[in-house]
Amino acid sequence: MHLAILWFRRDFRLADNAALQAALRHAETVIPVYIHETGTGEPWPPGAASRWWLHHSLAALDQCLRQKLSRLVIRRGDVLEALQALIRETGAVQVHWNRLYEPHIATADMKIMSTLHAQGLVAESHAGTLLHEPAQLKTVMGQPYRVFTPFWKAFQRTVTVTQPLPVPEALKPPGKWPASLGLGELYLLPKLGWAKQFADFWQPGEAGAHRQLRRFLKRALADYPQGRNFPGRTQVSYLSPHLHFGEVSPRQVWHAVCGYAAGESHLENGAGAYLRELGWREFAHHVLVHFPHTTTQPLYEKYRHFPWREHYQSLLKAWQQGRTGYPIVDAGMRELWASGWMHNRVRMLAASLLVKNLRVPWQEGSRWFWDTLVDADLANNTMGWQWSAGCGADAAPYFRVFNPVLQSRRFDPDGDYIRRWLPELRRVPEKYLHAPWEMSAAEQSQAGCIIGKDYPQPVIEFSASRREAIAAHKQLNAFR
Ligand SMILES: Cc1cc2nc3c(=O)[nH]c(=O)nc-3n(C[C@H](O)[C@H](O)[C@H](O)COP(=O)(O)OP(=O)(O)OC[C@H]3O[C@@H](n4cnc5c(N)ncnc54)[C@H](O)[C@@H]3O)c2cc1C
């Protein structure tokens, strides 16, 4: 009996799973495996919030597999050694997996593949994480893209997004299951109770991903182009962690959006705007693959000379704790802490305040997001931070320093978002909500919010710090 190992990594779904379909094509029996890498060489081990998600996503995957009479075998340690042990134990002759594009993972995969080939096994990787192969598109000069719009035009011109693959009817179990660790033995859940409340916000797993996708199409797609900018509204898809962990594929999302909007002229703009965001995800991976150093270093060399603030620990801490004194930023940082996610508009504002006004190195912000976001994704996070710092692909120009008060008035006009995440400001009148330090002493007493006691004074003065940021950026013109 031909037996294949299906190695799950971040593709925790049964639908549209190319590796699963390939394994089924070639073997009668498939053994689904997850190997938790524990070596010290892993440069980007999942952060605490991602580990929470991973735990629940693996549990959900196991449940789905059990409905098909299969199950998830869990191992820990060096991936190649774990795969080889499984091959010895089961007699498997094939290993299939879906490709990931983080450069360190791609390098490790090549080694695994060549070792298994050398042992005479079939070892195949398949496409399923992205809509295209990130090395596929090149400029007319044969170079990788660094600007989104031409990348997106080329993508739309040349990439055909094929239909998703079906869920298999059934998975034939092996005569004897290899031993598996219990999920609890991976110790993924954070020791502190901090992440417990994530469950109020999320349902990890394939079913949760599809529930979220349906909700988005029905309630939010039509107004997505405008609504997506307002953090107080639920007008985005919240699919980022589901996409990151592969509980739904971008191809499934793409076709669900196109299918739902087909023939509905009022949905045309929403669908176009949404697919473009999926395009940013593709672009982020394109940039990461071509410029792997950008996870820790700026894309453009001259930004290595940027004069970051030297002693910034207390400012960084205030930012992390949502105590900068700028309500829209603090609301975002508290949303992040409570739910493991932050609205995109607020991510941009929080990042801008950190790197431009506080002049804290963007890598500090990127690391904090890596640890606290349930959707922490090396490509998207790196791009988001380099964009904010002005040093990456298609970056915000250096003179664009978001004014958190004006942005807050514009995108949270009723203060719903701020009031939701900053209970100490709930009674502050609307006209002061975006800049509460402007209240008189009497108004502070009346609102039950004394600035400097119940809620901090701004940690930095906006206009002066903006001028300093622009001056610091101008200095860089001396460097090439
Ligand atoms: C500083 C900073 C850090 C970020 N870190 C991450 C991260 O670690 N992981 C992550 O998935 N996104 C990151 N983003 C991008 C973006 O904020 C999130 O993808 C988005 O907020 C997720 O919510 P959503 O699924 O409701 O998005 P929607 O608006 O519904 O968008 C749909 C999908 O498109 C993709 N997408 C949307 N915007 C972007 C973008 N700017 N770049 C790349 N892909 C995008 C995501 O996969 C998202 O799920 C970051 C942005 C910034 C400014």
PDB file of N, CA, C and O and ligand atoms in Angstrom, residues 202 215-216 224 228 235-244 253 273-285 341-352 365-366 369-370 373-388, ligand 1:
ATOM      1  N   TRP A 202     -11.902  35.714  18.392  1.00  0.00           N
ATOM      2  CA  TRP A 202     -11.495  34.894  17.246  1.00  0.00           C
ATOM      3  C   TRP A 202     -11.966  33.461  17.355  1.00  0.00           C
ATOM      4  O   TRP A 202     -12.066  32.921  18.464  1.00  0.00           O
ATOM      5  N   ARG A 215     -19.290  36.632   6.628  1.00  0.00           N
ATOM      6  CA  ARG A 215     -19.737  37.853   7.308  1.00  0.00           C
ATOM      7  C   ARG A 215     -19.245  39.080   6.554  1.00  0.00           C
ATOM      8  O   ARG A 215     -19.985  40.039   6.306  1.00  0.00           O
ATOM      9  N   PHE A 216     -17.997  39.020   6.141  1.00  0.00           N
ATOM     10  CA  PHE A 216     -17.413  40.167   5.440  1.00  0.00           C
ATOM     11  C   PHE A 216     -18.151  40.435   4.119  1.00  0.00           C
ATOM     12  O   PHE A 216     -18.511  41.572   3.809  1.00  0.00           O
ATOM     13  N   TYR A 224     -16.525  48.660   1.662  1.00  0.00           N
ATOM     14  CA  TYR A 224     -15.116  48.449   2.039  1.00  0.00           C
ATOM     15  C   TYR A 224     -14.193  49.617   1.655  1.00  0.00           C
ATOM     16  O   TYR A 224     -13.380  50.051   2.485  1.00  0.00           O
ATOM     17  N   ARG A 228     -13.150  50.799   5.326  1.00  0.00           N
ATOM     18  CA  ARG A 228     -11.914  50.174   5.800  1.00  0.00           C
ATOM     19  C   ARG A 228     -11.005  51.156   6.532  1.00  0.00           C
ATOM     20  O   ARG A 228     -10.086  50.752   7.237  1.00  0.00           O
ATOM     21  N   GLN A 235     -15.663  47.176   9.295  1.00  0.00           N
ATOM     22  CA  GLN A 235     -15.813  47.151   7.846  1.00  0.00           C
ATOM     23  C   GLN A 235     -14.591  46.556   7.133  1.00  0.00           C
ATOM     24  O   GLN A 235     -14.350  46.843   5.964  1.00  0.00           O
ATOM     25  N   VAL A 236     -13.802  45.787   7.854  1.00  0.00           N
ATOM     26  CA  VAL A 236     -12.700  45.053   7.219  1.00  0.00           C
ATOM     27  C   VAL A 236     -12.980  43.559   7.372  1.00  0.00           C
ATOM     28  O   VAL A 236     -13.939  43.171   8.034  1.00  0.00           O
ATOM     29  N   SER A 237     -12.120  42.730   6.778  1.00  0.00           N
ATOM     30  CA  SER A 237     -12.475  41.301   6.751  1.00  0.00           C
ATOM     31  C   SER A 237     -11.994  40.518   7.975  1.00  0.00           C
ATOM     32  O   SER A 237     -12.476  39.425   8.215  1.00  0.00           O
ATOM     33  N   TYR A 238     -11.035  41.035   8.727  1.00  0.00           N
ATOM     34  CA  TYR A 238     -10.440  40.309   9.873  1.00  0.00           C
ATOM     35  C   TYR A 238      -9.924  38.933   9.435  1.00  0.00           C
ATOM     36  O   TYR A 238      -9.903  37.993  10.222  1.00  0.00           O
ATOM     37  N   LEU A 239      -9.507  38.832   8.210  1.00  0.00           N
ATOM     38  CA  LEU A 239      -9.048  37.518   7.721  1.00  0.00           C
ATOM     39  C   LEU A 239      -7.540  37.315   7.881  1.00  0.00           C
ATOM     40  O   LEU A 239      -7.030  36.230   7.607  1.00  0.00           O
ATOM     41  N   SER A 240      -6.828  38.366   8.314  1.00  0.00           N
ATOM     42  CA  SER A 240      -5.353  38.268   8.288  1.00  0.00           C
ATOM     43  C   SER A 240      -4.786  37.066   9.049  1.00  0.00           C
ATOM     44  O   SER A 240      -3.928  36.361   8.497  1.00  0.00           O
ATOM     45  N   PRO A 241      -5.246  36.758  10.278  1.00  0.00           N
ATOM     46  CA  PRO A 241      -4.661  35.561  10.910  1.00  0.00           C
ATOM     47  C   PRO A 241      -5.073  34.275  10.195  1.00  0.00           C
ATOM     48  O   PRO A 241      -4.292  33.328  10.105  1.00  0.00           O
ATOM     49  N   HIS A 242      -6.297  34.251   9.688  1.00  0.00           N
ATOM     50  CA  HIS A 242      -6.754  33.046   8.970  1.00  0.00           C
ATOM     51  C   HIS A 242      -5.922  32.835   7.702  1.00  0.00           C
ATOM     52  O   HIS A 242      -5.562  31.709   7.364  1.00  0.00           O
ATOM     53  N   LEU A 243      -5.595  33.942   7.027  1.00  0.00           N
ATOM     54  CA  LEU A 243      -4.754  33.819   5.823  1.00  0.00           C
ATOM     55  C   LEU A 243      -3.332  33.426   6.213  1.00  0.00           C
ATOM     56  O   LEU A 243      -2.696  32.596   5.560  1.00  0.00           O
ATOM     57  N   HIS A 244      -2.835  34.037   7.273  1.00  0.00           N
ATOM     58  CA  HIS A 244      -1.458  33.723   7.682  1.00  0.00           C
ATOM     59  C   HIS A 244      -1.293  32.238   8.008  1.00  0.00           C
ATOM     60  O   HIS A 244      -0.299  31.622   7.636  1.00  0.00           O
ATOM     61  N   VAL A 253     -10.354  33.080  -1.118  1.00  0.00           N
ATOM     62  CA  VAL A 253     -10.897  34.413  -0.810  1.00  0.00           C
ATOM     63  C   VAL A 253     -11.140  35.174  -2.102  1.00  0.00           C
ATOM     64  O   VAL A 253     -12.197  35.785  -2.303  1.00  0.00           O
ATOM     65  N   ALA A 273     -11.305  47.032  -4.569  1.00  0.00           N
ATOM     66  CA  ALA A 273     -10.444  47.540  -3.480  1.00  0.00           C
ATOM     67  C   ALA A 273      -9.938  46.384  -2.625  1.00  0.00           C
ATOM     68  O   ALA A 273      -8.785  46.370  -2.180  1.00  0.00           O
ATOM     69  N   TYR A 274     -10.789  45.403  -2.401  1.00  0.00           N
ATOM     70  CA  TYR A 274     -10.387  44.292  -1.540  1.00  0.00           C
ATOM     71  C   TYR A 274      -9.320  43.417  -2.212  1.00  0.00           C
ATOM     72  O   TYR A 274      -8.318  43.035  -1.592  1.00  0.00           O
ATOM     73  N   LEU A 275      -9.532  43.131  -3.502  1.00  0.00           N
ATOM     74  CA  LEU A 275      -8.546  42.293  -4.209  1.00  0.00           C
ATOM     75  C   LEU A 275      -7.185  42.992  -4.237  1.00  0.00           C
ATOM     76  O   LEU A 275      -6.128  42.356  -4.171  1.00  0.00           O
ATOM     77  N   ARG A 276      -7.224  44.317  -4.317  1.00  0.00           N
ATOM     78  CA  ARG A 276      -5.984  45.101  -4.296  1.00  0.00           C
ATOM     79  C   ARG A 276      -5.232  44.879  -2.961  1.00  0.00           C
ATOM     80  O   ARG A 276      -4.004  44.802  -2.935  1.00  0.00           O
ATOM     81  N   GLU A 277      -5.967  44.759  -1.864  1.00  0.00           N
ATOM     82  CA  GLU A 277      -5.307  44.505  -0.577  1.00  0.00           C
ATOM     83  C   GLU A 277      -4.659  43.119  -0.575  1.00  0.00           C
ATOM     84  O   GLU A 277      -3.563  42.938  -0.046  1.00  0.00           O
ATOM     85  N   LEU A 278      -5.361  42.167  -1.192  1.00  0.00           N
ATOM     86  CA  LEU A 278      -4.720  40.844  -1.326  1.00  0.00           C
ATOM     87  C   LEU A 278      -3.450  40.998  -2.160  1.00  0.00           C
ATOM     88  O   LEU A 278      -2.456  40.289  -1.960  1.00  0.00           O
ATOM     89  N   GLY A 279      -3.496  41.947  -3.116  1.00  0.00           N
ATOM     90  CA  GLY A 279      -2.315  42.249  -3.934  1.00  0.00           C
ATOM     91  C   GLY A 279      -1.150  42.763  -3.089  1.00  0.00           C
ATOM     92  O   GLY A 279       0.011  42.423  -3.340  1.00  0.00           O
ATOM     93  N   TRP A 280      -1.459  43.558  -2.046  1.00  0.00           N
ATOM     94  CA  TRP A 280      -0.380  44.030  -1.160  1.00  0.00           C
ATOM     95  C   TRP A 280       0.290  42.850  -0.446  1.00  0.00           C
ATOM     96  O   TRP A 280       1.488  42.846  -0.203  1.00  0.00           O
ATOM     97  N   ARG A 281      -0.515  41.857  -0.131  1.00  0.00           N
ATOM     98  CA  ARG A 281       0.052  40.657   0.517  1.00  0.00           C
ATOM     99  C   ARG A 281       1.024  39.966  -0.445  1.00  0.00           C
ATOM    100  O   ARG A 281       2.113  39.537  -0.047  1.00  0.00           O
ATOM    101  N   GLU A 282       0.624  39.897  -1.717  1.00  0.00           N
ATOM    102  CA  GLU A 282       1.514  39.281  -2.722  1.00  0.00           C
ATOM    103  C   GLU A 282       2.797  40.113  -2.854  1.00  0.00           C
ATOM    104  O   GLU A 282       3.907  39.576  -2.935  1.00  0.00           O
ATOM    105  N   PHE A 283       2.598  41.444  -2.904  1.00  0.00           N
ATOM    106  CA  PHE A 283       3.744  42.349  -3.078  1.00  0.00           C
ATOM    107  C   PHE A 283       4.727  42.221  -1.894  1.00  0.00           C
ATOM    108  O   PHE A 283       5.943  42.165  -2.084  1.00  0.00           O
ATOM    109  N   ALA A 284       4.169  42.146  -0.691  1.00  0.00           N
ATOM    110  CA  ALA A 284       5.031  42.029   0.497  1.00  0.00           C
ATOM    111  C   ALA A 284       5.899  40.773   0.395  1.00  0.00           C
ATOM    112  O   ALA A 284       7.096  40.784   0.740  1.00  0.00           O
ATOM    113  N   HIS A 285       5.325  39.682  -0.097  1.00  0.00           N
ATOM    114  CA  HIS A 285       6.102  38.441  -0.237  1.00  0.00           C
ATOM    115  C   HIS A 285       7.133  38.557  -1.358  1.00  0.00           C
ATOM    116  O   HIS A 285       8.239  38.033  -1.245  1.00  0.00           O
ATOM    117  N   TRP A 341      -4.766  41.931  17.674  1.00  0.00           N
ATOM    118  CA  TRP A 341      -4.974  42.480  16.326  1.00  0.00           C
ATOM    119  C   TRP A 341      -5.144  43.984  16.458  1.00  0.00           C
ATOM    120  O   TRP A 341      -5.571  44.487  17.509  1.00  0.00           O
ATOM    121  N   MET A 342      -4.826  44.713  15.409  1.00  0.00           N
ATOM    122  CA  MET A 342      -5.057  46.163  15.419  1.00  0.00           C
ATOM    123  C   MET A 342      -5.506  46.561  14.020  1.00  0.00           C
ATOM    124  O   MET A 342      -5.024  46.004  13.031  1.00  0.00           O
ATOM    125  N   HIS A 343      -6.413  47.505  13.979  1.00  0.00           N
ATOM    126  CA  HIS A 343      -6.932  47.988  12.698  1.00  0.00           C
ATOM    127  C   HIS A 343      -5.791  48.606  11.871  1.00  0.00           C
ATOM    128  O   HIS A 343      -4.922  49.286  12.414  1.00  0.00           O
ATOM    129  N   ASN A 344      -5.838  48.409  10.542  1.00  0.00           N
ATOM    130  CA  ASN A 344      -4.742  48.870   9.683  1.00  0.00           C
ATOM    131  C   ASN A 344      -4.477  50.372   9.806  1.00  0.00           C
ATOM    132  O   ASN A 344      -3.333  50.808   9.881  1.00  0.00           O
ATOM    133  N   ARG A 345      -5.522  51.180   9.820  1.00  0.00           N
ATOM    134  CA  ARG A 345      -5.324  52.637   9.922  1.00  0.00           C
ATOM    135  C   ARG A 345      -4.541  52.967  11.197  1.00  0.00           C
ATOM    136  O   ARG A 345      -3.639  53.779  11.201  1.00  0.00           O
ATOM    137  N   VAL A 346      -4.891  52.274  12.276  1.00  0.00           N
ATOM    138  CA  VAL A 346      -4.249  52.569  13.560  1.00  0.00           C
ATOM    139  C   VAL A 346      -2.833  51.974  13.602  1.00  0.00           C
ATOM    140  O   VAL A 346      -1.940  52.555  14.220  1.00  0.00           O
ATOM    141  N   ARG A 347      -2.631  50.859  12.912  1.00  0.00           N
ATOM    142  CA  ARG A 347      -1.249  50.342  12.808  1.00  0.00           C
ATOM    143  C   ARG A 347      -0.363  51.415  12.187  1.00  0.00           C
ATOM    144  O   ARG A 347       0.768  51.646  12.613  1.00  0.00           O
ATOM    145  N   MET A 348      -0.876  52.080  11.145  1.00  0.00           N
ATOM    146  CA  MET A 348      -0.068  53.103  10.470  1.00  0.00           C
ATOM    147  C   MET A 348       0.196  54.282  11.408  1.00  0.00           C
ATOM    148  O   MET A 348       1.308  54.820  11.442  1.00  0.00           O
ATOM    149  N   LEU A 349      -0.820  54.665  12.197  1.00  0.00           N
ATOM    150  CA  LEU A 349      -0.645  55.817  13.095  1.00  0.00           C
ATOM    151  C   LEU A 349       0.288  55.471  14.260  1.00  0.00           C
ATOM    152  O   LEU A 349       1.158  56.267  14.629  1.00  0.00           O
ATOM    153  N   ALA A 350       0.103  54.273  14.808  1.00  0.00           N
ATOM    154  CA  ALA A 350       0.951  53.861  15.941  1.00  0.00           C
ATOM    155  C   ALA A 350       2.405  53.737  15.483  1.00  0.00           C
ATOM    156  O   ALA A 350       3.338  54.163  16.182  1.00  0.00           O
ATOM    157  N   ALA A 351       2.588  53.176  14.282  1.00  0.00           N
ATOM    158  CA  ALA A 351       3.957  52.996  13.775  1.00  0.00           C
ATOM    159  C   ALA A 351       4.583  54.362  13.470  1.00  0.00           C
ATOM    160  O   ALA A 351       5.748  54.599  13.800  1.00  0.00           O
ATOM    161  N   SER A 352       3.808  55.257  12.889  1.00  0.00           N
ATOM    162  CA  SER A 352       4.347  56.577  12.551  1.00  0.00           C
ATOM    163  C   SER A 352       4.782  57.320  13.818  1.00  0.00           C
ATOM    164  O   SER A 352       5.864  57.906  13.870  1.00  0.00           O
ATOM    165  N   GLY A 365       9.496  48.309  17.018  1.00  0.00           N
ATOM    166  CA  GLY A 365       8.056  48.192  16.801  1.00  0.00           C
ATOM    167  C   GLY A 365       7.708  46.886  16.115  1.00  0.00           C
ATOM    168  O   GLY A 365       6.732  46.209  16.466  1.00  0.00           O
ATOM    169  N   SER A 366       8.533  46.538  15.143  1.00  0.00           N
ATOM    170  CA  SER A 366       8.285  45.311  14.389  1.00  0.00           C
ATOM    171  C   SER A 366       8.365  44.088  15.315  1.00  0.00           C
ATOM    172  O   SER A 366       7.549  43.178  15.221  1.00  0.00           O
ATOM    173  N   PHE A 369       5.209  43.936  17.518  1.00  0.00           N
ATOM    174  CA  PHE A 369       4.082  43.420  16.734  1.00  0.00           C
ATOM    175  C   PHE A 369       4.249  41.916  16.507  1.00  0.00           C
ATOM    176  O   PHE A 369       3.289  41.160  16.553  1.00  0.00           O
ATOM    177  N   TRP A 370       5.482  41.509  16.247  1.00  0.00           N
ATOM    178  CA  TRP A 370       5.734  40.090  15.991  1.00  0.00           C
ATOM    179  C   TRP A 370       5.272  39.250  17.172  1.00  0.00           C
ATOM    180  O   TRP A 370       4.716  38.164  17.016  1.00  0.00           O
ATOM    181  N   LEU A 373       0.870  40.235  17.763  1.00  0.00           N
ATOM    182  CA  LEU A 373      -0.179  40.105  16.742  1.00  0.00           C
ATOM    183  C   LEU A 373      -0.520  38.634  16.500  1.00  0.00           C
ATOM    184  O   LEU A 373       0.388  37.818  16.321  1.00  0.00           O
ATOM    185  N   VAL A 374      -1.806  38.322  16.422  1.00  0.00           N
ATOM    186  CA  VAL A 374      -2.151  36.949  16.015  1.00  0.00           C
ATOM    187  C   VAL A 374      -1.915  36.764  14.516  1.00  0.00           C
ATOM    188  O   VAL A 374      -1.817  35.632  14.037  1.00  0.00           O
ATOM    189  N   ASP A 375      -1.824  37.876  13.766  1.00  0.00           N
ATOM    190  CA  ASP A 375      -1.568  37.735  12.327  1.00  0.00           C
ATOM    191  C   ASP A 375      -0.109  38.034  11.970  1.00  0.00           C
ATOM    192  O   ASP A 375       0.200  38.273  10.796  1.00  0.00           O
ATOM    193  N   ALA A 376       0.789  38.037  12.991  1.00  0.00           N
ATOM    194  CA  ALA A 376       2.192  38.402  12.729  1.00  0.00           C
ATOM    195  C   ALA A 376       2.718  37.611  11.527  1.00  0.00           C
ATOM    196  O   ALA A 376       2.726  36.383  11.539  1.00  0.00           O
ATOM    197  N   ASP A 377       3.146  38.326  10.540  1.00  0.00           N
ATOM    198  CA  ASP A 377       3.547  37.699   9.274  1.00  0.00           C
ATOM    199  C   ASP A 377       4.827  38.389   8.823  1.00  0.00           C
ATOM    200  O   ASP A 377       4.859  39.628   8.721  1.00  0.00           O
ATOM    201  N   LEU A 378       5.858  37.602   8.566  1.00  0.00           N
ATOM    202  CA  LEU A 378       7.172  38.213   8.324  1.00  0.00           C
ATOM    203  C   LEU A 378       7.146  39.165   7.126  1.00  0.00           C
ATOM    204  O   LEU A 378       7.716  40.258   7.171  1.00  0.00           O
ATOM    205  N   ALA A 379       6.465  38.770   6.057  1.00  0.00           N
ATOM    206  CA  ALA A 379       6.426  39.627   4.864  1.00  0.00           C
ATOM    207  C   ALA A 379       5.607  40.892   5.123  1.00  0.00           C
ATOM    208  O   ALA A 379       6.074  42.019   4.894  1.00  0.00           O
ATOM    209  N   ASN A 380       4.386  40.725   5.624  1.00  0.00           N
ATOM    210  CA  ASN A 380       3.495  41.882   5.798  1.00  0.00           C
ATOM    211  C   ASN A 380       3.986  42.821   6.897  1.00  0.00           C
ATOM    212  O   ASN A 380       3.878  44.044   6.791  1.00  0.00           O
ATOM    213  N   ASN A 381       4.497  42.231   7.964  1.00  0.00           N
ATOM    214  CA  ASN A 381       4.943  43.064   9.090  1.00  0.00           C
ATOM    215  C   ASN A 381       6.183  43.859   8.696  1.00  0.00           C
ATOM    216  O   ASN A 381       6.289  45.058   8.965  1.00  0.00           O
ATOM    217  N   THR A 382       7.110  43.197   8.015  1.00  0.00           N
ATOM    218  CA  THR A 382       8.326  43.889   7.582  1.00  0.00           C
ATOM    219  C   THR A 382       7.954  45.029   6.648  1.00  0.00           C
ATOM    220  O   THR A 382       8.429  46.166   6.804  1.00  0.00           O
ATOM    221  N   MET A 383       7.071  44.742   5.703  1.00  0.00           N
ATOM    222  CA  MET A 383       6.690  45.800   4.760  1.00  0.00           C
ATOM    223  C   MET A 383       5.987  46.945   5.477  1.00  0.00           C
ATOM    224  O   MET A 383       6.266  48.113   5.224  1.00  0.00           O
ATOM    225  N   GLY A 384       5.072  46.607   6.403  1.00  0.00           N
ATOM    226  CA  GLY A 384       4.322  47.641   7.128  1.00  0.00           C
ATOM    227  C   GLY A 384       5.254  48.570   7.894  1.00  0.00           C
ATOM    228  O   GLY A 384       5.096  49.792   7.878  1.00  0.00           O
ATOM    229  N   TRP A 385       6.261  47.995   8.530  1.00  0.00           N
ATOM    230  CA  TRP A 385       7.171  48.816   9.337  1.00  0.00           C
ATOM    231  C   TRP A 385       8.121  49.618   8.463  1.00  0.00           C
ATOM    232  O   TRP A 385       8.390  50.789   8.739  1.00  0.00           O
ATOM    233  N   GLN A 386       8.616  49.014   7.414  1.00  0.00           N
ATOM    234  CA  GLN A 386       9.536  49.777   6.544  1.00  0.00           C
ATOM    235  C   GLN A 386       8.766  50.871   5.807  1.00  0.00           C
ATOM    236  O   GLN A 386       9.290  51.950   5.571  1.00  0.00           O
ATOM    237  N   TRP A 387       7.532  50.596   5.471  1.00  0.00           N
ATOM    238  CA  TRP A 387       6.687  51.620   4.834  1.00  0.00           C
ATOM    239  C   TRP A 387       6.527  52.796   5.805  1.00  0.00           C
ATOM    240  O   TRP A 387       6.692  53.960   5.422  1.00  0.00           O
ATOM    241  N   SER A 388       6.223  52.478   7.051  1.00  0.00           N
ATOM    242  CA  SER A 388       5.992  53.535   8.042  1.00  0.00           C
ATOM    243  C   SER A 388       7.255  54.341   8.299  1.00  0.00           C
ATOM    244  O   SER A 388       7.201  55.565   8.486  1.00  0.00           O
TER     245      SER A 388
HETATM  246  C1  LIG B   1       3.184  48.622  10.852  1.00  0.00           C
HETATM  247  C2  LIG B   1       2.318  47.589  10.186  1.00  0.00           C
HETATM  248  C3  LIG B   1       2.483  46.243  10.497  1.00  0.00           C
HETATM  249  C4  LIG B   1       1.690  45.265   9.877  1.00  0.00           C
HETATM  250  N1  LIG B   1       1.879  43.946  10.214  1.00  0.00           N
HETATM  251  C5  LIG B   1       1.130  42.989   9.609  1.00  0.00           C
HETATM  252  C6  LIG B   1       1.314  41.617   9.931  1.00  0.00           C
HETATM  253  O1  LIG B   1       2.188  41.229  10.720  1.00  0.00           O
HETATM  254  N2  LIG B   1       0.502  40.708   9.336  1.00  0.00           N
HETATM  255  C7  LIG B   1      -0.462  41.072   8.418  1.00  0.00           C
HETATM  256  O2  LIG B   1      -1.173  40.193   7.906  1.00  0.00           O
HETATM  257  N3  LIG B   1      -0.611  42.362   8.066  1.00  0.00           N
HETATM  258  C8  LIG B   1       0.130  43.335   8.637  1.00  0.00           C
HETATM  259  N4  LIG B   1      -0.066  44.646   8.303  1.00  0.00           N
HETATM  260  C9  LIG B   1      -1.003  44.969   7.202  1.00  0.00           C
HETATM  261  C10 LIG B   1      -2.463  45.238   7.609  1.00  0.00           C
HETATM  262  O3  LIG B   1      -2.514  46.137   8.685  1.00  0.00           O
HETATM  263  C11 LIG B   1      -3.214  43.977   7.990  1.00  0.00           C
HETATM  264  O4  LIG B   1      -3.055  42.989   6.995  1.00  0.00           O
HETATM  265  C12 LIG B   1      -4.724  44.231   8.153  1.00  0.00           C
HETATM  266  O5  LIG B   1      -4.957  45.232   9.093  1.00  0.00           O
HETATM  267  C13 LIG B   1      -5.400  42.935   8.560  1.00  0.00           C
HETATM  268  O6  LIG B   1      -6.762  43.128   8.794  1.00  0.00           O
HETATM  269  P1  LIG B   1      -7.853  42.559   7.799  1.00  0.00           P
HETATM  270  O7  LIG B   1      -7.613  41.129   7.534  1.00  0.00           O
HETATM  271  O8  LIG B   1      -9.190  42.934   8.331  1.00  0.00           O
HETATM  272  O9  LIG B   1      -7.539  43.406   6.490  1.00  0.00           O
HETATM  273  P2  LIG B   1      -8.417  43.686   5.207  1.00  0.00           P
HETATM  274  O10 LIG B   1      -8.489  45.160   5.037  1.00  0.00           O
HETATM  275  O11 LIG B   1      -9.696  42.972   5.268  1.00  0.00           O
HETATM  276  O12 LIG B   1      -7.488  43.132   4.037  1.00  0.00           O
HETATM  277  C14 LIG B   1      -7.570  41.785   3.548  1.00  0.00           C
HETATM  278  C15 LIG B   1      -6.233  41.110   3.555  1.00  0.00           C
HETATM  279  O13 LIG B   1      -5.324  41.766   2.691  1.00  0.00           O
HETATM  280  C16 LIG B   1      -4.010  41.708   3.218  1.00  0.00           C
HETATM  281  N5  LIG B   1      -3.543  43.054   3.492  1.00  0.00           N
HETATM  282  C17 LIG B   1      -4.284  44.145   3.795  1.00  0.00           C
HETATM  283  N6  LIG B   1      -3.487  45.234   3.952  1.00  0.00           N
HETATM  284  C18 LIG B   1      -2.227  44.816   3.750  1.00  0.00           C
HETATM  285  C19 LIG B   1      -0.955  45.447   3.770  1.00  0.00           C
HETATM  286  N7  LIG B   1      -0.830  46.760   4.018  1.00  0.00           N
HETATM  287  N8  LIG B   1       0.140  44.709   3.548  1.00  0.00           N
HETATM  288  C20 LIG B   1       0.039  43.390   3.266  1.00  0.00           C
HETATM  289  N9  LIG B   1      -1.134  42.725   3.226  1.00  0.00           N
HETATM  290  C21 LIG B   1      -2.244  43.423   3.468  1.00  0.00           C
HETATM  291  C22 LIG B   1      -4.094  40.926   4.527  1.00  0.00           C
HETATM  292  O14 LIG B   1      -3.778  39.581   4.276  1.00  0.00           O
HETATM  293  C23 LIG B   1      -5.554  41.094   4.915  1.00  0.00           C
HETATM  294  O15 LIG B   1      -6.038  40.053   5.705  1.00  0.00           O
HETATM  295  C24 LIG B   1       0.718  45.649   8.914  1.00  0.00           C
HETATM  296  C25 LIG B   1       0.562  47.006   8.610  1.00  0.00           C
HETATM  297  C26 LIG B   1       1.337  47.958   9.239  1.00  0.00           C
HETATM  298  C27 LIG B   1       1.136  49.413   8.898  1.00  0.00           C
END
